[in-house]
Amino acid sequence: QVQLAESGGGLVQAGGSLRLSCAASGRTFSTYDMGWFRQAPGKEREFVAAISRSGGSTDYADSTKGRFTIARDNAKNTLYLQANNLKPEDTAVYYCAADQGSRLWLERRSSEYKYWGQGTQVTVSS
């Protein structure tokens, strides 16, 4: 089991940047593929980015590719999301999640992620 806690959200102007962090408890962080998801008011939770256990593979939603970067530090049990050139449509609660499945691909479906953090609010003003 792993417990996750996001931080780093806030209010930023369009074009600005934020770095989100997700601290994981326990000693098994490196055994999970990790993902970032977001949920805006009145909308379904959507995939943002995912990273493999080793950090060697990443995947991004089309809406975030080229602007967001997912990374992890297994020695620090921490997942990151660097979000650049933020847009008002990026406004949402951002969640990190852990996938303990054994796959050859990175999962985009939120239903396949077993452990979730409490979320951090990102608000982008125009």
XYZ file of C-alpha atoms in Angstrom:
126
model
C 0.000 0.000 0.000
C 1.141 3.554 -0.652
C -0.180 6.885 0.574
C 0.069 9.921 -1.664
C 0.011 13.646 -0.898
C 0.071 16.371 -3.556
C 1.381 19.903 -3.109
C 2.389 22.876 -5.194
C -0.930 24.025 -6.565
C -2.018 27.637 -6.572
C -3.192 30.619 -8.570
C -1.153 31.611 -11.608
C -1.679 33.859 -14.610
C -2.006 32.428 -18.089
C 1.423 31.706 -19.502
C 2.860 31.039 -16.080
C 4.285 27.857 -14.573
C 3.767 25.617 -11.568
C 5.576 22.560 -10.259
C 3.368 20.017 -8.561
C 4.804 17.398 -6.234
C 3.394 14.138 -4.951
C 5.046 12.639 -1.889
C 4.609 8.910 -1.412
C 4.855 7.046 1.855
C 6.233 3.566 2.221
C 9.166 1.818 0.634
C 7.460 0.533 -2.513
C 7.131 3.734 -4.555
C 9.501 2.455 -7.208
C 7.257 -0.546 -7.877
C 4.374 1.617 -9.161
C 3.764 3.277 -12.460
C 2.513 6.755 -11.568
C 0.060 9.137 -13.151
C -1.308 12.643 -12.910
C -5.001 13.296 -13.496
C -7.138 16.400 -13.201
C -10.784 17.209 -12.683
C -12.455 20.510 -13.448
C -15.847 21.457 -11.977
C -18.658 19.650 -13.761
C -16.266 17.524 -15.793
C -14.970 13.991 -15.587
C -11.519 13.236 -14.272
C -9.064 13.204 -17.159
C -5.612 11.815 -17.790
C -2.720 14.276 -17.794
C 0.497 12.247 -17.833
C 2.020 8.961 -16.690
C 5.499 7.645 -15.984
C 6.910 4.144 -15.660
C 8.435 2.655 -12.518
C 11.968 3.458 -13.580
C 11.076 6.803 -15.115
C 12.284 5.630 -18.482
C 8.898 5.887 -20.203
C 6.360 8.695 -20.176
C 3.003 9.379 -21.762
C 1.035 12.617 -22.093
C -2.445 13.685 -23.026
C -2.556 15.642 -26.271
C -3.698 18.715 -24.341
C -0.573 18.735 -22.152
C 2.115 17.395 -24.469
C 4.880 19.911 -24.994
C 3.821 22.031 -22.009
C 3.871 19.579 -19.084
C 6.688 17.288 -17.952
C 6.257 14.349 -15.597
C 9.236 13.107 -13.623
C 9.992 11.040 -10.554
C 12.738 10.645 -7.983
C 12.537 7.142 -6.553
C 15.205 7.900 -3.964
C 12.971 10.648 -2.579
C 9.666 8.799 -3.136
C 8.392 11.804 -5.037
C 6.531 12.371 -8.289
C 6.583 15.730 -10.086
C 4.606 17.563 -12.724
C 6.199 20.652 -14.250
C 3.422 22.636 -15.898
C 4.518 25.445 -18.228
C 2.621 27.881 -20.429
C -0.511 27.312 -18.372
C -3.887 28.121 -19.860
C -7.240 28.895 -18.193
C -8.502 25.522 -19.391
C -5.844 23.857 -17.234
C -7.762 24.990 -14.149
C -8.678 21.889 -12.142
C -7.903 19.821 -9.093
C -4.807 17.771 -9.893
C -4.387 14.279 -8.469
C -1.490 11.873 -8.432
C -2.197 8.163 -8.547
C -0.339 4.862 -8.329
C -0.882 1.920 -10.656
C 0.326 -1.428 -9.346
C -0.587 -3.353 -12.477
C 2.048 -5.203 -14.429
C 1.766 -3.906 -17.973
C 3.995 -3.209 -20.896
C 2.260 0.124 -21.445
C 1.355 3.155 -19.350
C -2.289 3.268 -18.329
C -4.513 6.252 -19.118
C -7.707 4.948 -17.530
C -8.234 6.347 -14.035
C -10.137 3.193 -13.041
C -6.902 1.198 -13.254
C -5.104 3.309 -10.670
C -5.494 1.928 -7.163
C -4.104 4.630 -4.884
C -4.915 8.339 -5.028
C -3.881 11.526 -3.300
C -6.301 14.145 -2.015
C -5.626 16.584 -4.846
C -4.220 20.086 -5.193
C -6.054 23.008 -6.801
C -4.550 24.740 -9.817
C -6.255 27.921 -10.974
C -5.107 29.761 -14.088
C -6.419 33.278 -14.595
C -6.730 34.873 -18.017
